[in-house]
Coordinates of C-alpha atoms and ligand atoms in Angstrom, one line a residue:
X1 CA -6.5 -20.5 -32.6
X2 CA -5.5 -22.2 -35.8
X3 CA -3.1 -20.9 -38.3
X4 CA -3.5 -17.3 -39.3
X5 CA -5.4 -16.8 -42.6
X6 CA -4.3 -14.0 -44.9
X7 CA -6.5 -11.8 -47.1
X8 CA -4.4 -9.8 -49.5
X9 CA -6.0 -6.7 -51.0
X10 CA -4.5 -5.2 -54.2
X11 CA -5.7 -2.3 -56.3
X12 CA -6.0 -1.8 -60.0
X13 CA -6.5 0.9 -62.6
X14 CA -6.3 4.0 -60.3
X15 CA -5.0 4.9 -56.9
X16 CA -7.3 6.6 -54.4
X17 CA -10.0 3.9 -54.8
X18 CA -10.6 3.6 -51.1
X19 CA -8.8 0.3 -50.8
X20 CA -8.1 1.1 -47.2
X21 CA -11.8 1.4 -46.5
X22 CA -12.6 -1.8 -48.4
X23 CA -9.8 -3.6 -46.4
X24 CA -11.2 -2.2 -43.1
X25 CA -14.8 -3.1 -44.0
X26 CA -13.8 -6.7 -44.9
X27 CA -12.1 -6.9 -41.5
X28 CA -15.2 -5.6 -39.8
X29 CA -17.4 -8.3 -41.5
X30 CA -15.0 -11.0 -40.1
X31 CA -14.8 -9.4 -36.7
X32 CA -18.6 -9.4 -36.5
X33 CA -18.4 -13.2 -37.0
X34 CA -16.3 -13.4 -33.8
X35 CA -12.9 -13.6 -35.4
X36 CA -9.8 -11.9 -34.2
X37 CA -8.8 -9.6 -37.1
X38 CA -5.7 -7.5 -37.7
X39 CA -4.4 -5.6 -40.7
X40 CA -1.1 -4.7 -42.3
X41 CA -0.4 -1.9 -44.7
X42 CA 2.5 -2.3 -47.2
X43 CA 3.8 0.9 -48.7
X44 CA 6.3 0.6 -51.6
X45 CA 8.2 3.8 -50.8
X46 CA 11.8 4.0 -49.7
X47 CA 11.1 6.2 -46.7
X48 CA 11.5 3.9 -43.6
X49 CA 8.3 5.4 -42.2
X50 CA 5.8 8.1 -43.1
X51 CA 7.3 10.5 -40.5
X52 CA 9.6 12.2 -42.9
X53 CA 7.0 12.9 -45.5
X54 CA 5.0 16.1 -45.8
X55 CA 1.3 15.3 -45.0
X56 CA 0.3 17.4 -48.0
X57 CA 2.3 15.0 -50.2
X58 CA 1.4 11.6 -48.7
X59 CA -1.6 12.3 -46.3
X60 CA -1.7 12.2 -42.6
X61 CA 1.1 10.6 -40.5
X62 CA -0.8 8.2 -38.3
X63 CA 0.9 7.6 -35.0
X64 CA 0.5 4.2 -33.3
X65 CA 0.5 3.6 -29.6
X66 CA 4.1 2.4 -29.7
X67 CA 5.3 5.5 -31.6
X68 CA 5.2 4.3 -35.2
X69 CA 4.8 7.0 -37.7
X70 CA 2.7 5.2 -40.3
X71 CA 0.3 5.4 -43.2
X72 CA -3.1 6.9 -42.7
X73 CA -4.7 3.6 -43.6
X74 CA -3.7 2.3 -40.2
X75 CA -6.1 4.9 -38.8
X76 CA -8.9 3.4 -41.0
X77 CA -8.2 -0.1 -39.7
X78 CA -8.2 1.1 -36.1
X79 CA -11.4 3.1 -36.4
X80 CA -13.4 0.4 -38.3
X81 CA -12.1 -2.5 -36.2
X82 CA -11.7 -0.7 -32.9
X83 CA -8.3 -2.2 -32.3
X84 CA -4.8 -0.8 -31.7
X85 CA -2.1 -1.6 -34.1
X86 CA 1.7 -1.5 -33.5
X87 CA 4.3 0.0 -35.8
X88 CA 4.9 -3.6 -37.1
X89 CA 1.7 -3.2 -39.0
X90 CA 3.2 -0.8 -41.4
X91 CA 5.8 -2.2 -43.8
X92 CA 7.8 -0.1 -46.3
X93 CA 10.4 -0.9 -48.9
X94 CA 12.8 1.3 -46.8
X95 CA 12.4 -1.0 -43.7
X96 CA 12.8 -4.1 -45.7
X97 CA 16.0 -3.1 -47.4
X98 CA 17.4 -1.5 -44.2
X99 CA 17.1 -4.8 -42.4
X100 CA 18.4 -6.9 -45.2
X101 CA 21.5 -4.7 -45.6
X102 CA 22.1 -4.7 -41.8
X103 CA 21.9 -8.4 -41.7
X104 CA 24.3 -8.7 -44.6
X105 CA 26.8 -6.4 -42.8
X106 CA 26.4 -8.6 -39.7
X107 CA 27.2 -11.7 -41.7
X108 CA 23.8 -13.2 -40.9
X109 CA 23.5 -14.6 -44.4
X110 CA 26.5 -16.8 -43.7
X111 CA 28.6 -15.8 -46.7
X112 CA 25.8 -16.2 -49.3
X113 CA 25.4 -13.8 -52.1
X114 CA 22.5 -11.6 -50.9
X115 CA 20.0 -11.0 -53.7
X116 CA 16.8 -9.2 -54.4
X117 CA 15.2 -12.6 -55.0
X118 CA 14.8 -14.4 -52.6
X119 CA 16.1 -12.3 -49.8
X120 CA 13.8 -9.2 -50.1
X121 CA 10.5 -11.2 -50.3
X122 CA 11.7 -13.4 -47.5
X123 CA 12.2 -10.3 -45.3
X124 CA 8.7 -9.1 -46.3
X125 CA 7.3 -12.5 -45.3
X126 CA 9.1 -12.4 -42.0
X127 CA 7.6 -9.0 -41.2
X128 CA 4.1 -10.1 -42.2
X129 CA 4.3 -13.2 -40.0
X130 CA 5.6 -11.2 -37.1
X131 CA 2.8 -8.7 -37.2
X132 CA 0.1 -11.3 -37.5
X133 CA 1.6 -13.3 -34.6
X134 CA 1.9 -10.3 -32.4
X135 CA -1.8 -9.6 -32.8
X136 CA -2.8 -13.3 -32.2
X137 CA -5.0 -12.9 -35.3
X138 CA -7.3 -15.5 -36.9
X139 CA -7.3 -13.3 -40.0
X140 CA -4.7 -10.9 -41.2
X141 CA -5.5 -8.4 -43.9
X142 CA -2.6 -7.3 -46.0
X143 CA -3.2 -4.2 -48.1
X144 CA -0.6 -3.6 -50.7
X145 CA -0.3 0.1 -51.5
X146 CA -0.1 1.5 -55.0
X147 CA -1.6 0.1 -58.1
X148 CA -0.9 -3.3 -59.7
X149 CA 1.5 -2.7 -62.5
X150 CA 3.6 -0.3 -60.5
X151 CA 7.3 -1.3 -60.7
X152 CA 7.8 -0.7 -57.0
X153 CA 5.1 -3.1 -55.7
X154 CA 6.4 -6.2 -57.6
X155 CA 8.5 -7.5 -54.8
X156 CA 5.7 -7.3 -52.3
X157 CA 3.3 -9.1 -54.7
X158 CA 6.0 -11.7 -55.2
X159 CA 6.3 -12.1 -51.4
X160 CA 2.6 -12.8 -51.0
X161 CA 2.5 -15.0 -54.0
X162 CA 5.1 -17.2 -52.5
X163 CA 3.2 -17.4 -49.3
X164 CA 0.1 -19.0 -50.9
X165 CA 1.5 -22.5 -50.9
X166 CA -0.8 -24.1 -48.4
X167 CA -4.5 -24.7 -49.0
X168 CA -6.8 -22.4 -47.2
X169 CA -4.1 -20.1 -46.1
X170 CA -4.6 -17.0 -48.3
X171 CA -7.1 -15.4 -50.6
X172 CA -6.7 -12.4 -52.9
X173 CA -9.1 -9.5 -53.2
X174 CA -8.5 -7.2 -56.1
X175 CA -10.1 -3.8 -56.0
X176 CA -10.4 -2.3 -59.5
X177 CA -12.0 0.9 -60.8
X178 CA -14.6 0.8 -63.5
X179 CA -15.0 4.2 -65.2
X180 CA -18.2 5.5 -66.6
X181 CA -17.0 7.9 -69.3
X182 CA -19.4 10.8 -69.7
X183 CA -19.5 10.6 -73.5
X184 CA -20.5 6.9 -73.3
X185 CA -22.6 7.0 -70.2
X186 CA -21.8 3.3 -69.8
X187 CA -19.6 1.5 -67.3
X188 CA -16.5 0.0 -68.8
X189 CA -14.8 -3.1 -67.6
X190 CA -11.7 -3.2 -69.8
X191 CA -9.2 -1.4 -67.5
X192 CA -10.2 -3.7 -64.7
X193 CA -9.7 -6.7 -67.0
X194 CA -6.3 -5.5 -67.8
X195 CA -5.4 -4.9 -64.2
X196 CA -6.4 -8.5 -63.4
X197 CA -4.3 -9.7 -66.3
X198 CA -1.4 -7.8 -64.9
X199 CA -1.8 -9.6 -61.5
X200 CA -2.0 -12.9 -63.4
X201 CA 1.3 -12.2 -65.1
X202 CA 2.9 -12.0 -61.6
X203 CA 1.4 -15.3 -60.8
X204 CA -1.6 -14.2 -58.7
X205 CA -5.2 -15.1 -59.5
X206 CA -7.7 -13.0 -57.5
X207 CA -10.5 -14.8 -55.6
X208 CA -12.7 -11.8 -55.6
X209 CA -12.9 -8.6 -57.7
X210 CA -14.3 -5.6 -56.0
X211 CA -15.8 -3.3 -58.6
X212 CA -15.3 0.3 -57.4
X213 CA -17.4 2.7 -59.4
X214 CA -19.7 5.6 -59.3
X215 CA -22.6 3.1 -59.4
X216 CA -23.2 -0.6 -58.6
X217 CA -22.0 -2.9 -61.3
X218 CA -24.9 -4.5 -63.3
X219 CA -25.4 -8.1 -64.3
X220 CA -24.2 -7.7 -67.9
X221 CA -20.8 -6.2 -66.8
X222 CA -20.5 -8.7 -63.9
X223 CA -20.8 -11.5 -66.4
X224 CA -18.2 -9.9 -68.7
X225 CA -15.7 -9.2 -65.9
X226 CA -16.2 -12.7 -64.5
X227 CA -15.5 -14.3 -67.8
X228 CA -12.3 -12.3 -68.5
X229 CA -10.9 -12.3 -65.0
X230 CA -11.5 -16.0 -64.3
X231 CA -13.6 -15.2 -61.2
X232 CA -17.1 -16.5 -60.5
X233 CA -19.9 -14.0 -61.1
X234 CA -20.9 -14.2 -57.5
X235 CA -17.4 -13.2 -56.5
X236 CA -17.6 -9.9 -58.2
X237 CA -18.6 -7.5 -55.5
X238 CA -20.1 -4.0 -56.2
X239 CA -18.6 -1.1 -54.3
X240 CA -20.4 2.0 -55.5
X241 CA -19.6 5.5 -54.2
X242 CA -21.3 6.3 -50.8
X243 CA -22.0 9.4 -48.8
X244 CA -20.1 7.9 -45.8
X245 CA -17.3 5.4 -45.7
X246 CA -19.0 3.8 -42.7
X247 CA -21.7 2.5 -45.0
X248 CA -19.2 0.3 -46.9
X249 CA -19.3 -2.7 -44.5
X250 CA -23.1 -2.8 -44.9
X251 CA -22.9 -2.6 -48.7
X252 CA -20.5 -5.5 -48.7
X253 CA -22.5 -7.5 -46.2
X254 CA -25.6 -7.2 -48.3
X255 CA -23.7 -9.1 -51.0
X256 CA -22.7 -11.7 -48.5
X257 CA -19.1 -10.9 -48.9
X258 CA -18.2 -12.0 -45.4
X259 CA -19.9 -15.4 -46.0
X260 CA -18.3 -15.8 -49.4
X261 CA -14.8 -15.1 -47.9
X262 CA -15.4 -17.6 -45.1
X263 CA -16.5 -20.2 -47.6
X264 CA -13.2 -19.8 -49.5
X265 CA -11.5 -20.8 -46.3
X266 CA -14.0 -23.7 -45.7
X267 CA -15.3 -21.9 -42.6
X268 CA -18.8 -21.4 -41.3
X269 CA -20.8 -18.2 -41.4
X270 CA -23.3 -17.1 -38.8
X271 CA -26.0 -14.8 -39.9
X272 CA -26.1 -11.0 -39.1
X273 CA -24.3 -9.4 -36.3
X274 CA -23.9 -5.9 -37.6
X275 CA -27.0 -4.6 -35.8
X276 CA -25.3 -1.8 -33.9
X277 CA -23.4 -0.7 -36.9
X278 CA -26.6 -0.6 -39.0
X279 CA -28.3 1.6 -36.5
X280 CA -25.3 3.9 -36.3
X281 CA -25.1 4.3 -40.1
X282 CA -28.9 4.9 -40.4
X283 CA -28.6 7.6 -37.7
X284 CA -25.7 9.5 -39.3
X285 CA -27.4 9.4 -42.7
X286 CA -30.5 11.1 -41.4
X287 CA -29.1 14.0 -39.3
X288 CA -30.5 17.4 -40.1
X289 CA -29.1 20.0 -37.8
X290 CA -25.7 21.2 -38.8
X291 CA -22.7 22.3 -36.8
X292 CA -20.0 24.4 -38.6
X293 CA -16.5 23.8 -37.4
X294 CA -13.5 25.6 -38.8
X295 CA -9.9 24.2 -39.0
X296 CA -7.3 26.9 -39.1
X297 CA -4.0 26.1 -40.8
X298 CA -1.5 26.9 -43.5
X299 CA -3.1 25.7 -46.6
X300 CA -1.2 25.8 -49.9
X301 CA 1.0 23.6 -51.9
X302 CA -1.3 20.7 -51.7
X303 CA 0.0 18.6 -54.6
X304 CA -1.8 15.3 -55.2
X305 CA -3.3 14.9 -51.8
X306 CA -6.2 16.8 -50.4
X307 CA -6.5 18.5 -47.1
X308 CA -8.9 15.8 -46.1
X309 CA -6.1 13.3 -46.4
X310 CA -3.7 15.5 -44.4
X311 CA -6.0 15.7 -41.4
X312 CA -8.1 12.6 -41.8
X313 CA -8.1 11.6 -38.1
X314 CA -9.0 15.1 -37.0
X315 CA -11.9 15.1 -39.4
X316 CA -13.1 11.7 -38.4
X317 CA -12.9 12.7 -34.7
X318 CA -15.1 15.7 -35.4
X319 CA -17.6 13.6 -37.2
X320 CA -17.7 10.9 -34.5
X321 CA -18.3 13.5 -31.8
X322 CA -20.9 15.4 -33.9
X323 CA -22.8 12.3 -34.6
X324 CA -22.8 11.4 -31.0
X325 CA -24.5 14.8 -30.3
X326 CA -26.9 14.1 -33.2
X327 CA -25.6 16.9 -35.4
X328 CA -24.1 16.9 -38.9
X329 CA -20.7 18.5 -39.0
X330 CA -19.8 21.0 -41.8
X331 CA -16.0 21.3 -41.7
X332 CA -14.3 24.2 -43.4
X333 CA -10.7 25.1 -43.9
X334 CA -9.5 28.6 -42.9
X335 CA -6.2 29.7 -44.3
X336 CA -4.4 31.4 -41.4
X337 CA -2.5 33.6 -43.8
X338 CA -5.8 35.4 -44.5
X339 CA -5.8 36.6 -40.9
X340 CA -2.3 37.9 -41.3
X341 CA -3.3 39.9 -44.3
X342 CA -6.1 41.8 -42.5
X343 CA -7.5 41.6 -39.0
X344 CA -10.9 42.3 -40.5
X345 CA -10.9 38.7 -41.8
X346 CA -11.0 37.5 -38.2
X347 CA -14.7 38.4 -38.1
X348 CA -15.2 35.4 -40.4
X349 CA -14.6 33.2 -37.4
X350 CA -18.0 34.3 -35.9
X351 CA -19.9 32.0 -38.2
X352 CA -18.2 29.0 -36.8
X353 CA -19.5 27.1 -33.7
X354 CA -16.0 25.8 -32.9
X355 CA -12.5 26.2 -34.1
X356 CA -9.6 23.8 -34.2
X357 CA -5.9 24.5 -34.7
X358 CA -4.4 21.1 -35.5
X359 CA -0.8 19.8 -35.3
X360 CA 1.8 21.5 -37.5
X361 CA 5.5 22.3 -38.0
X362 CA 7.5 25.4 -38.9
X363 CA 6.8 29.1 -39.2
X364 CA 4.5 29.5 -42.1
X365 CA 1.0 30.9 -41.2
X366 CA 1.8 30.8 -37.5
X367 CA 1.0 34.5 -36.8
X368 CA -2.5 34.0 -38.3
X369 CA -3.1 31.0 -36.1
X370 CA -2.2 33.0 -33.1
X371 CA -4.6 35.8 -34.1
X372 CA -7.4 33.3 -34.6
X373 CA -6.8 31.8 -31.2
X374 CA -6.8 35.3 -29.6
X375 CA -10.2 35.9 -31.3
X376 CA -11.6 32.6 -30.0
X377 CA -10.4 33.4 -26.5
X378 CA -11.7 36.9 -26.4
X379 CA -15.0 36.2 -28.3
X380 CA -15.7 33.0 -26.4
X381 CA -15.7 30.8 -29.5
X382 CA -15.2 27.1 -28.5
X383 CA -11.5 26.2 -29.3
X384 CA -9.5 23.0 -29.3
X385 CA -5.7 23.2 -29.9
X386 CA -4.0 20.0 -30.9
X387 CA -0.2 19.8 -30.2
X388 CA 1.0 22.9 -32.2
X389 CA -2.5 24.3 -31.6
X390 CA -1.9 24.1 -27.9
X391 CA 1.6 25.6 -28.2
X392 CA 0.1 28.5 -30.2
X393 CA -2.5 29.0 -27.5
X394 CA 0.2 29.3 -24.9
X395 CA 2.1 31.8 -27.0
X396 CA -1.1 33.8 -27.6
X397 CA -1.8 33.9 -23.8
X398 CA 1.8 34.8 -23.0
X399 CA 1.8 37.7 -25.5
X400 CA -1.6 39.1 -24.9
X401 CA -2.5 38.3 -21.3
X402 CA 0.9 38.1 -19.6
X403 CA 2.2 40.9 -21.9
X404 CA 5.4 39.0 -22.7
X405 CA 6.1 40.8 -25.9
X406 CA 7.4 38.7 -28.8
X407 CA 6.8 35.5 -26.8
X408 CA 7.3 32.6 -29.2
X409 CA 8.4 29.0 -29.8
X410 CA 12.0 28.5 -30.5
X411 CA 10.9 26.3 -33.4
X412 CA 10.0 29.5 -35.2
X413 CA 12.2 32.1 -33.5
X414 CA 15.2 30.7 -31.9
X415 CA 16.2 34.1 -30.6
X416 CA 12.9 35.1 -29.0
X417 CA 13.2 37.1 -25.7
X418 CA 10.4 34.9 -24.3
X419 CA 10.8 31.2 -25.4
X420 CA 7.5 30.1 -23.8
X421 CA 7.7 27.0 -26.0
X422 CA 11.1 25.4 -26.2
X423 CA 12.7 22.3 -27.5
X424 CA 12.7 19.3 -25.2
X425 CA 16.2 19.0 -23.8
X426 CA 16.6 15.4 -25.1
X427 CA 15.7 16.6 -28.6
X428 CA 18.6 19.1 -29.0
X429 CA 21.1 16.4 -30.0
X430 CA 18.8 15.0 -32.6
X431 CA 18.4 18.3 -34.4
X432 CA 22.1 19.1 -34.2
X433 CA 23.0 15.7 -35.6
X434 CA 20.2 15.8 -38.2
X435 CA 18.6 12.7 -36.8
X436 CA 15.1 13.5 -37.8
X437 CA 13.6 10.1 -38.5
X438 CA 11.5 8.5 -35.7
X439 CA 13.2 10.7 -33.0
X440 CA 10.3 12.9 -31.8
X441 CA 8.5 12.2 -28.5
X442 CA 6.3 9.6 -30.0
X443 CA 3.4 7.3 -29.1
X444 CA 1.6 6.7 -25.9
X445 CA 2.5 8.9 -22.9
X446 CA 0.7 9.1 -19.6
X447 CA -0.6 12.3 -18.2
X448 CA -1.9 13.0 -14.7
X449 CA -5.0 15.2 -14.7
X450 CA -5.6 17.9 -12.1
X451 CA -8.8 17.1 -10.1
X452 CA -11.6 19.6 -10.5
X453 CA -10.4 20.9 -13.9
X454 CA -12.7 20.9 -16.9
X455 CA -10.4 18.5 -18.8
X456 CA -10.5 16.1 -15.9
X457 CA -14.3 16.3 -16.2
X458 CA -14.4 15.8 -20.0
X459 CA -12.3 12.6 -19.4
X460 CA -14.9 11.3 -17.0
X461 CA -12.9 12.4 -13.9
X462 CA -10.1 10.0 -14.7
X463 CA -6.8 11.0 -12.9
X464 CA -4.5 9.2 -15.4
X465 CA -5.0 9.3 -19.1
X466 CA -2.9 8.0 -22.0
X467 CA -2.6 9.7 -25.4
X468 CA -0.4 9.4 -28.4
X469 CA 2.2 12.1 -29.1
X470 CA 4.4 13.4 -31.9
X471 CA 6.4 16.5 -31.0
X472 CA 9.8 17.9 -30.1
X473 CA 8.8 21.1 -28.3
X474 CA 7.1 21.7 -25.0
X475 CA 5.9 24.5 -22.7
X476 CA 9.0 26.0 -21.2
X477 CA 8.9 25.2 -17.4
X478 CA 10.4 28.6 -16.7
X479 CA 7.2 30.3 -17.7
X480 CA 4.6 28.1 -16.0
X481 CA 4.2 30.1 -12.9
X482 CA 3.8 33.3 -14.8
X483 CA 1.2 31.8 -17.1
X484 CA -0.7 30.2 -14.2
X485 CA -0.7 33.5 -12.3
X486 CA -2.3 35.2 -15.2
X487 CA -5.1 32.5 -15.3
X488 CA -4.0 29.8 -17.7
X489 CA -4.8 26.4 -16.2
X490 CA -2.4 23.5 -16.8
X491 CA -4.9 20.7 -16.3
X492 CA -2.6 17.8 -16.9
X493 CA 1.1 17.0 -16.7
X494 CA 3.5 14.1 -17.3
X495 CA 3.8 12.0 -14.2
X496 CA 7.2 13.6 -13.4
X497 CA 5.5 17.0 -13.7
X498 CA 8.1 18.1 -16.2
X499 CA 5.9 18.3 -19.3
X500 CA 2.6 20.2 -19.6
X501 CA 0.1 18.0 -21.4
X502 CA -3.2 19.9 -21.2
X503 CA -4.3 23.5 -20.9
X504 CA -7.7 25.1 -20.4
X505 CA -9.2 28.5 -19.6
X506 CA -11.9 29.0 -16.9
X507 CA -14.7 31.4 -17.8
X508 CA -14.8 30.2 -21.4
X509 CA -17.5 27.9 -22.9
X510 CA -14.7 25.6 -24.1
X511 CA -11.0 26.4 -24.5
X512 CA -8.8 23.4 -24.4
X513 CA -5.4 22.4 -25.6
X514 CA -3.4 19.2 -25.5
X515 CA 0.2 18.4 -26.4
X516 CA -1.1 15.0 -27.6
X517 CA -3.1 13.9 -30.6
X518 CA -6.4 12.6 -29.2
X519 CA -7.7 12.1 -32.7
X520 CA -5.8 8.9 -33.1
X521 CA -8.0 7.3 -30.4
X522 CA -11.4 8.4 -31.5
X523 CA -13.7 5.6 -32.8
X524 CA -17.1 5.9 -34.6
X525 CA -19.0 4.5 -31.7
X526 CA -16.6 5.8 -29.0
X527 CA -15.9 9.5 -29.8
X528 CA -13.0 11.1 -27.9
X529 CA -13.9 13.1 -24.8
X530 CA -12.1 16.3 -25.9
X531 CA -13.8 16.3 -29.3
X532 CA -17.1 15.6 -27.5
X533 CA -16.5 18.6 -25.3
X534 CA -15.8 20.8 -28.3
X535 CA -18.9 19.7 -30.2
X536 CA -21.2 20.0 -27.1
X537 CA -20.0 23.6 -26.6
X538 CA -20.4 24.2 -30.4
X539 CA -24.0 22.9 -30.3
X540 CA -24.8 25.2 -27.3
X541 CA -23.3 28.1 -29.2
X542 CA -25.5 27.3 -32.2
X543 CA -28.5 27.7 -30.0
X544 CA -27.5 31.2 -29.0
X545 CA -28.3 34.1 -31.4
X546 CA -25.1 35.7 -32.7
Ligands
LIG1 N1 6.0 21.4 -34.2 C1 5.6 21.2 -32.9 C2 6.6 20.3 -32.1 O1 7.4 19.6 -32.7 C3 4.2 20.5 -32.8 C4 4.2 19.2 -33.4 C5 2.8 18.7 -33.7 O2 1.8 19.6 -33.8 N2 2.6 17.5 -33.9 O3 6.6 20.3 -30.9

């Protein structure tokens, strides 16, 4: 392994361009060439991590194996590259400043005046090098969040600019948007030109410009953009809209982007290796039979981000599993408040082949979720409960099968007579002291599966499984016996048997819950077993008349 090579990806003109997808796709092209690739996401916000942000504000909180609460783009990198990233791969302004200030307080700057320049970029560089080294990468992609020209990303751009001192150590890929205004019907390059100029003013000259647009950029505009941006025409790469993000690596490869990148580093390229991926993309683009899956949650107050962003890993996991079963998923959002308004609305659930209640926090919409779960249990609709969705399933079972009236989680009702879901003992102090950041039960935890259970079977009869977690509450051990006696099966527990990790119901086509978030480990070509189980049951349900 030689020195790590860096590929910095910046964005221009608009946010929401799919920079994360482009970054992941570039990584995939290099991985297909046999290189070890890793990726880092830089986010210019002051939050130390994404864990304290509402998903409807910022998108999903992606949890890494080591318990990092990070940006959703890390999920893209993991899915495209089929790797596991640590929390080091997510860098925020908050982390950088917190370290610099701590070092200053510890006299680690040896009496110097600590300043924004050079100390902040130096800390950014230290973090980048550390993440790249930890992954033993040949190539490290660095995606800089936000849009060039934003005040808050300047220090990160300065940090990478300073890093490009040695020949062949770093290249820059600028992803810019090219609008096609309706009244003109013509693709315009001016905003992209300006965004490159903005980069130039910081001292960065892009090696490539990726032209994100509704359509592929044509020759005339390529020439224009090349001239104004100081980039060769062949180094302007078209990235038109696609019906699936998984087609992006193929679109880039057709333009020999991987080869061109390797040439910039004076490295050799070997032809074609994306054969499996090509087959996969062809398959998913030609599926006919649909399977309708409903996700029940509290949906309002969405702000700038869409629901898709808030649940991206869940959605991708549904897709991966559906494609494996050769069906096209149709995913719909069901507002749990609707069920609270009128029980009649529960009948809407009948048209779905499977229902998911995903992770969540707080009391809003909870009663509607519980009603929906009861309906799935009683009407044999395949159901998967993720974290909060499992906790709600336990509450539903306690209330309606064990007849524990008012059973609840103490997260919502601290005074419930039957706290079937209660706070983890070690979490009480955190809440009391308002220590909310990075204090949940986070990251990989082992669970032991009970032999002979359905979940044990879904997992290929493994006795020990590892999944990522993010929660403060658990099934209250005091109620386990009662719940079991009434028929709820706890199919997996923590190795010390203290925490219930999985539940299931016998005599149901598919009713499973997990305290974990299996969606973080699903990959396009390796769907997660719990999602596979749900979709298989959903497909079987589609074949039955209803
Ligand atoms: N709010 C619940 C808890 O903290 C569930 C969390 C989740 O769904 N991720 O335990």
